[in-house]
C-alpha positions as a printed Julia matrix, in Angstrom:
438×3 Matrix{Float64}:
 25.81   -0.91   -37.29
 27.57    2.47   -37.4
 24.38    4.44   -35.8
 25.29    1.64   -32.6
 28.69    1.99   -32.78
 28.15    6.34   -32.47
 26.17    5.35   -29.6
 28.72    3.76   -27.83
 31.37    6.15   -28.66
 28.39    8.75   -27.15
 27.92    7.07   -23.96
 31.77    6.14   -23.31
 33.37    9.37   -24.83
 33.98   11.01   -21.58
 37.11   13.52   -21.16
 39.01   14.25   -18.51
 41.43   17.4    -17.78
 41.14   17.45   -21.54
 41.93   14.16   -22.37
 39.52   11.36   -23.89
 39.06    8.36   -21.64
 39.62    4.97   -23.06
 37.78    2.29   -21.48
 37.06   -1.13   -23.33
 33.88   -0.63   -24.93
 35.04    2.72   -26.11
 38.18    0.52   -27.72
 35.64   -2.18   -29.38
 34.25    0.53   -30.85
 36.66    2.48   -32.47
 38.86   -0.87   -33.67
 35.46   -2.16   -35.3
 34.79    1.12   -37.12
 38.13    1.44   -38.37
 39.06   -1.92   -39.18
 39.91   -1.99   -43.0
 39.07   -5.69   -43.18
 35.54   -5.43   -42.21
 34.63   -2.94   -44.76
 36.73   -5.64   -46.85
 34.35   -8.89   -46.13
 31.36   -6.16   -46.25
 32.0    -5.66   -49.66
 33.05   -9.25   -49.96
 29.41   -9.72   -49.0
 27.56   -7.52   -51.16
 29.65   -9.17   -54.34
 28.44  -12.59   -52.74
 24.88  -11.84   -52.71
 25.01   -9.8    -55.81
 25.77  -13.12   -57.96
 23.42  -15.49   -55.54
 20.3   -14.99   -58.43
 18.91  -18.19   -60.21
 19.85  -16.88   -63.45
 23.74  -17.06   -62.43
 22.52  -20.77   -61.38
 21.29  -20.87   -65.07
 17.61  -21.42   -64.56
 16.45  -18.53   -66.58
 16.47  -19.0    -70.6
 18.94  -16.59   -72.29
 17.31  -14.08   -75.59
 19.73  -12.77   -78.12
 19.33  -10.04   -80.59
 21.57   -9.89   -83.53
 21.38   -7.22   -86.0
 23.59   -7.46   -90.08
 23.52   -5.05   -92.18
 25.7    -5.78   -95.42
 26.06   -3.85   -98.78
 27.65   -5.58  -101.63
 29.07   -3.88  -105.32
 30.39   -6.83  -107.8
 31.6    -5.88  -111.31
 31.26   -9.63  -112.98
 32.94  -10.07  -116.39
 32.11  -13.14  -116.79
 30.3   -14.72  -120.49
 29.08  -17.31  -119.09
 26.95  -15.5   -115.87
 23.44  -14.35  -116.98
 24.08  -10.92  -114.59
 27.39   -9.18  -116.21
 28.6    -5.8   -115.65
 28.64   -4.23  -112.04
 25.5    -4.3   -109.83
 24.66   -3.75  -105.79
 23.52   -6.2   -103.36
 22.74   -4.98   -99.85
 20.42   -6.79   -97.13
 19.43   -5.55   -93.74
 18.33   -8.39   -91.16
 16.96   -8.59   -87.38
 17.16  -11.77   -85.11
 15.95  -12.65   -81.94
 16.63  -16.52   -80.29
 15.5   -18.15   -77.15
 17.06  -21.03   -75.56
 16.35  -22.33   -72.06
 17.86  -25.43   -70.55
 14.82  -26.95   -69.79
 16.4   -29.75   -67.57
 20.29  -30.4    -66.63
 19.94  -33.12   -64.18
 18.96  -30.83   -61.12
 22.2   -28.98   -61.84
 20.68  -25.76   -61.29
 19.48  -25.99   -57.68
 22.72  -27.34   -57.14
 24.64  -24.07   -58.1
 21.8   -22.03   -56.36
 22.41  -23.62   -53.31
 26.27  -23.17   -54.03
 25.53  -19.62   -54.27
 23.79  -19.43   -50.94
 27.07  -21.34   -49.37
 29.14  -18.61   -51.16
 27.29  -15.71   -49.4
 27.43  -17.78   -45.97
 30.84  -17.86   -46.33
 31.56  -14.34   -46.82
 29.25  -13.72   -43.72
 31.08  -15.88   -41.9
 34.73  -14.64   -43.18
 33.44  -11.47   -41.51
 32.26  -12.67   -38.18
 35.5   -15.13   -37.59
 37.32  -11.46   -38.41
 35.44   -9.56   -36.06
 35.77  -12.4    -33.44
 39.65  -12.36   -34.04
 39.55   -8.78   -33.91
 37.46   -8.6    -30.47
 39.81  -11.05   -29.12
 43.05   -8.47   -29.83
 41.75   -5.71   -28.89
 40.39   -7.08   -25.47
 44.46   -8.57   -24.87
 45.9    -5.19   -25.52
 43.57   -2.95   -23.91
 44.23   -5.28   -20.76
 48.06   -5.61   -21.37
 47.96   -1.56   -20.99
 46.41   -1.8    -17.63
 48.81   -4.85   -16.77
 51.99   -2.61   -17.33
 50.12    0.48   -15.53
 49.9    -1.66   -12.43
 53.43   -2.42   -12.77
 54.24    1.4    -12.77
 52.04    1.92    -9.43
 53.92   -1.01    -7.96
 57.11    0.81    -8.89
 55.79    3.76    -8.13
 54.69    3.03    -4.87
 58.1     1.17    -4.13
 59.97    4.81    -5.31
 58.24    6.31    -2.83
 58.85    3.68    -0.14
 62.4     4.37    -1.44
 62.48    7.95    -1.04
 61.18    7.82     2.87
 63.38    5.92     3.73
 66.48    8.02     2.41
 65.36   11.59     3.98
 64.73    9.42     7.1
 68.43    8.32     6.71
 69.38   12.14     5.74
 67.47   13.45     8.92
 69.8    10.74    11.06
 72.75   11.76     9.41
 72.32   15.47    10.43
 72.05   13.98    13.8
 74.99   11.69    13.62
 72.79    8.45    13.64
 73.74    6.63    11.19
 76.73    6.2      8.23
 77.82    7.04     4.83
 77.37    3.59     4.06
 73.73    3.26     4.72
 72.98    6.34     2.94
 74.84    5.53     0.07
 72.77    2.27    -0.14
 69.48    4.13     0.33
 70.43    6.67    -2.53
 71.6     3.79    -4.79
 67.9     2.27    -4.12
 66.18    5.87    -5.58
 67.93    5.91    -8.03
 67.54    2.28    -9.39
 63.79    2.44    -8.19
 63.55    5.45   -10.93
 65.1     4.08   -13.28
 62.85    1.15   -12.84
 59.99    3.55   -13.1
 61.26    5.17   -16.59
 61.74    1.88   -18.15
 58.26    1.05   -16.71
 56.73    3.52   -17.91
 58.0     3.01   -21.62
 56.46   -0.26   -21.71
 53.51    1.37   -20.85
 53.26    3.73   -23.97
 54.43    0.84   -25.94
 51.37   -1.13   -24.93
 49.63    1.94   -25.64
 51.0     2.22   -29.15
 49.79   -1.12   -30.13
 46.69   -1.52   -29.07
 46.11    2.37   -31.13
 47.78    0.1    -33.53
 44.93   -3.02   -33.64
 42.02    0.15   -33.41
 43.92    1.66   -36.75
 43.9     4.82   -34.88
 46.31    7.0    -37.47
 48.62   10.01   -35.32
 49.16   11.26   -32.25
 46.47    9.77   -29.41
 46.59   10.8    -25.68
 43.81    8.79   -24.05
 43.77    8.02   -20.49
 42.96    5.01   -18.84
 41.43    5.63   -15.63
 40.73    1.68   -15.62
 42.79   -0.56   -12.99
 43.76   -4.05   -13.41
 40.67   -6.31   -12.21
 39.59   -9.59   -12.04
 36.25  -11.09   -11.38
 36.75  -14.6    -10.35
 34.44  -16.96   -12.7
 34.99  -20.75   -12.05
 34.91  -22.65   -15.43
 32.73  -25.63   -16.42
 34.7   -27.81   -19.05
 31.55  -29.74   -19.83
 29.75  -26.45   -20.57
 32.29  -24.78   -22.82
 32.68  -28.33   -24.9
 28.78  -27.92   -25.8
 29.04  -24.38   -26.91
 32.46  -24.96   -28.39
 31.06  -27.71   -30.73
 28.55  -25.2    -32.11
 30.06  -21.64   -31.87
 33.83  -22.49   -32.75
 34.91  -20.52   -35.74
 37.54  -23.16   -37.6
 34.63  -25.97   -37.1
 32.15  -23.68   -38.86
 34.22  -23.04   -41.82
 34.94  -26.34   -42.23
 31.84  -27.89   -42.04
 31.11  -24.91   -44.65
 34.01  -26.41   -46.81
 32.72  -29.74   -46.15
 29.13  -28.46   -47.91
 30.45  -26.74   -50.58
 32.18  -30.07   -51.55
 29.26  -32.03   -51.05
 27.11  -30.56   -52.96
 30.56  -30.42   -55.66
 29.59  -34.13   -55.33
 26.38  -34.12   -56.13
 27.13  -31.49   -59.58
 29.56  -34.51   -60.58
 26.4   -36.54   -60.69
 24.42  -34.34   -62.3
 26.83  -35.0    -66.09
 25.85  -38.79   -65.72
 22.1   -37.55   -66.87
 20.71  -36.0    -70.15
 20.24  -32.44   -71.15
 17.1   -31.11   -72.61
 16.52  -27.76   -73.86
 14.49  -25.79   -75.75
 14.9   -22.9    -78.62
 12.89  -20.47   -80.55
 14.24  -17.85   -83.29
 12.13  -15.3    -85.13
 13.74  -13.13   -87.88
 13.35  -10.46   -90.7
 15.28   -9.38   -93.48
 15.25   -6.79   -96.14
 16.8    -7.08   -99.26
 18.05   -4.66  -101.98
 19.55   -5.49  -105.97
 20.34   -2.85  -108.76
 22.39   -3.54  -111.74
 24.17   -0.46  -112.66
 23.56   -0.73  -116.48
 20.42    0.45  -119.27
 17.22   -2.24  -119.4
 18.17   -3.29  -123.56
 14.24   -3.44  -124.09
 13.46    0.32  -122.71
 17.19    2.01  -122.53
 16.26    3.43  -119.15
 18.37    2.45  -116.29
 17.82   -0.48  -114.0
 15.45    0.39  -111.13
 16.67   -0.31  -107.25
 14.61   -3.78  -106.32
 13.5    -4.39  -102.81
 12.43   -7.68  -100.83
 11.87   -8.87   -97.88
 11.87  -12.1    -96.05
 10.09  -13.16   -92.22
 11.52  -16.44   -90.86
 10.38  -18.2    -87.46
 11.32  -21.28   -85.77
 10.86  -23.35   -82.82
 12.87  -26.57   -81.66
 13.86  -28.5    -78.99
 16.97  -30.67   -78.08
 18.67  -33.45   -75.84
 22.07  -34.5    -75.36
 23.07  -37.73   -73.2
 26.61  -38.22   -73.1
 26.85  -42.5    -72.69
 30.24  -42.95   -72.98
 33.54  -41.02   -72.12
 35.95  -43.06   -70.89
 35.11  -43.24   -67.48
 35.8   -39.8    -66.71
 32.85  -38.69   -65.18
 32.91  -41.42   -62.71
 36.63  -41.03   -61.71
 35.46  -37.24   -61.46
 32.59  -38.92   -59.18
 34.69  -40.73   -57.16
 37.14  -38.26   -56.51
 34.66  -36.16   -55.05
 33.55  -38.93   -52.44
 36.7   -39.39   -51.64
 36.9   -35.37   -50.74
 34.17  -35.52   -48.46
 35.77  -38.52   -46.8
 38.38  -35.99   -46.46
 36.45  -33.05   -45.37
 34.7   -35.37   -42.7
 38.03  -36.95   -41.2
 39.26  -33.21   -41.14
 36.29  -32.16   -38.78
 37.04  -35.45   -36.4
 40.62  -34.1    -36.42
 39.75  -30.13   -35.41
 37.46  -31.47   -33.22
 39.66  -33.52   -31.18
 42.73  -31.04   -31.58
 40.17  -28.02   -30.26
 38.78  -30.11   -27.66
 42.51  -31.19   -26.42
 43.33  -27.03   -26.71
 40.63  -26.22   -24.59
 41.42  -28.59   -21.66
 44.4   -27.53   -21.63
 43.53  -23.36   -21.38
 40.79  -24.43   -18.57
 43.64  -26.29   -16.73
 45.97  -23.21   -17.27
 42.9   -21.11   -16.31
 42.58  -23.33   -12.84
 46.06  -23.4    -12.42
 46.69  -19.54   -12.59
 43.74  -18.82   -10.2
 45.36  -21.15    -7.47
 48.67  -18.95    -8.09
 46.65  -15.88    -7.66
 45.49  -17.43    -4.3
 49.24  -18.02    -3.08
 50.28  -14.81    -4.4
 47.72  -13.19    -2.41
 49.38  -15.08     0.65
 52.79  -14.3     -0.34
 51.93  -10.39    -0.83
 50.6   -10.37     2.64
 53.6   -11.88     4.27
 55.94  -10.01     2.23
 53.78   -6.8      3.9
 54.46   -8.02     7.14
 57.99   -8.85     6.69
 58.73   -5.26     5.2
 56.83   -3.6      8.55
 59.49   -6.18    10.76
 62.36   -5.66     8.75
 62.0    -1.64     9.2
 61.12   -1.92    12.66
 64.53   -3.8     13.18
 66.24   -1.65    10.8
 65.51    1.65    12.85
 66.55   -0.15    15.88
 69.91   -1.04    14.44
 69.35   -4.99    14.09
 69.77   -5.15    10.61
 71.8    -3.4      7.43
 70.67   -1.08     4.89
 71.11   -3.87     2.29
 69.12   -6.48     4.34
 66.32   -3.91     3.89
 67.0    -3.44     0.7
 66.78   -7.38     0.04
 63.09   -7.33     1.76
 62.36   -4.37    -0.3
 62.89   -6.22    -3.45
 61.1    -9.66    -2.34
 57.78   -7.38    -1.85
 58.46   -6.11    -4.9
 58.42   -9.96    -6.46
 55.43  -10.6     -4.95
 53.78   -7.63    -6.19
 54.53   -8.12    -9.86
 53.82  -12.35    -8.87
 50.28  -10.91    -8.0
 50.12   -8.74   -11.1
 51.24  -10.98   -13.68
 48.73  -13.59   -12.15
 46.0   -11.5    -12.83
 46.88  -10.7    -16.03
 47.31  -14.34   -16.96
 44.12  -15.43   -15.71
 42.55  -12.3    -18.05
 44.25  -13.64   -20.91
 43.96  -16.86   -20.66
 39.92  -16.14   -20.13
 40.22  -14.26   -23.13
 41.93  -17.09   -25.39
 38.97  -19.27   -23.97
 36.67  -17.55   -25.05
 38.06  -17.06   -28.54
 38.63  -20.95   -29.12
 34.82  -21.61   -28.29
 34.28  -18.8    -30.37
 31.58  -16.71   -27.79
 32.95  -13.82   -25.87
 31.12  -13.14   -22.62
């Protein structure tokens, strides 16, 4: 993955006047490189798959060597023992045992196919987190261009701003106009730049979080030579219920849930039927005795005695539990009663997903036919600002009726703006809830 991701810093690291770009694969990049999470559920995976081995299922018998070695001194006083006086016992001894569960009621293809749901599960902990994280990045990398358009609209209505004031100052010098006007016209600079400062915070603050979401750590100065954009897509609800029913991340993971329980089920079972199994032993030992004392029939000491001692054995063994007070099928039951559960939870997500998405495709229709009238509005709001200066140079109307127009253009501007936007995010939430981005 990380030789890909280089590539697509490669091909999308370009610089300009010194400065990196940022465009939005560039940002996909970098958030899924850095993303602490991900290298989280990575590891979460490799744990996963590290225990997914039939002997952790417990199909594989177990061998255990055992080792004693043991040295003994007694000093016995007693008449009545034939050994009196003090002598040394010491014994050194090897084991090694074999048991294998030779049958457990299929209990062991049950836990090996738990194990395969566990490692499915990390998998899919990490694609629902690189889904989520897509999803973020792609809303804040567009909610930077959103308040850069914002700051051209301003920008562009400062500069509207500042014409018309030296065009006021130029008719002042010739006695054409009053101090009233041009007070009004100043007044509009300056609240047009404040406008612009304020603007242009919220830009750097949608800057700063989405370096936030990409876990890029200091100072960054990327530019975004990127405008606004939409590419109109019409929506088929049909179509996005079909891929929604298979690709949806909360569906997945509980129809994972609802596996893992089943097949919790079916392990119940599994103590309802015997246990057979199957042991072997082999063993050695070596012994050693000396009384310290003088042999009464030769007066020479007692010599050290040695022994030794093989032992092997071979058995098997079954276990049926008949009665235990109805445990095992409350246990049972309990578990059909969770899938029950798990099912009626899937007919819920299901319907509350499906409602969820009808409603973002109606949004999503909704916000395109605003787009349309906003287009209409921004046009007339054009023409009306050509009129309105055409009658305000020939005297017909007041600085502040200007001034008024001014500011309904500027409406319609940001009405166009935010529709865009809208219809971005709202694509982007749709997307997310059928779990495919396109």
């Amino acid at each position: 993955m990380k030789s890909i991701l280089y590539s697509i810093l490669f091909l999308t690291g370009l610089y300009v006047n010194g400065q990196e770009v940022m465009t939005l694969p560039k940002a996909i990049a970098i958030g899924l490189e850095n993303n602490f999470q991900i290298s989280i559920d990575e590891k979460s995976i490799l744990i996963a798959e590290n225990n997914n081995t039939w002997a952790r299922a417990g199909k594989l018998p177990t061998i255990d060597l055992t080792a004693n070695f043991n040295n003994t001194i007694t000093q016995d006083n007693n008449p009545a023992s034939f050994l009196r006086g003090e002598f040394y016992n010491g014994s050194l001894s090897a084991n090694l045992g074999i048991n294998w569960v030779v049958y457990a009621g299929g209990r062991v293809q049950i836990v090996k196919d738990q194990l395969d749901l566990a490692v499915t599960q990390q998998q899919l902990n990490k694609q629902s987190g690189i889904h989520e994280l897509m999803r973020n990045i792609y809303q804040d990398y567009h909610e930077v261009l959103f308040q850069k358009e914002r700051l051209l609209v301003l920008q562009s209505t400062l500069n509207l701003s500042k014409v018309r004031l030296a065009y006021e100052e130029t008719r002042r010098d010739f006695g054409a106009t009053n101090s009233f006007n041009l007070i009004q016209f100043q007044n509009a600079v300056l609240s047009d730049s404040i406008n612009l400062v304020n603007q242009d915070q919220q830009v750097e603050i949608a800057k700063r979080n989405l370096y936030n979401t990409l876990n890029i750590i200091g100072f960054a100065n990327y530019i975004f030579p990127e405008r606004l954009q939409l590419q109109d897509e019409e929506i088929r609800l049909e179509a996005l219920q079909e891929v929604l029913q298979e690709e949806n991340y909360t569906l997945k993971s509980l129809q994972l849930i609802a596996d893992l329980d089943r097949l919790n089920t079916q392990i119940e079972r599994t103590s309802m039927l015997p246990t057979v199994s199957v042991s072997a032993s082999v063993g050695a030992a070596e012994n050693a005795f000396k009384i310290f004392a003088e042999n009464p029939m030769t007066g020479e000491p007692y010599d050290l005695l040695f022994s030794n001692r093989l032992n092997g054995s071979a058995g098997a063994s079954a276990s049926w539990r008949l009665y235990d007070g109805g445990i095992r099928k409350d246990n049972i039951a309990s578990a059909i009663i969770q899938e029950d559960i798990d099912r009626l939870s899937i007919e819920q997500a299901v319907a509350t997903i499906g409602n969820q998405l009808e409603i973002l495709v109606d949004n999503y229709n909704n916000q395109r036919r605003i787009l349309k009238l906003s287009d209409d509005q921004i046009a007339l709001a054009e023409r009306n600002l050509t009129i309105t200066e055409e009658r305000f140079k020939g005297g017909l109307i007041s600085s502040i009726d200007f001034r008024n127009v001014q500011n309904q253009y500027i409406n319609a501007a940001f009405a166009k703006v935010n529709a865009i936007y809208s219809i971005i995010v709202t694509k982007s939430e749709i997307d997310f809830l059928v779990g495919k981005f396109e």
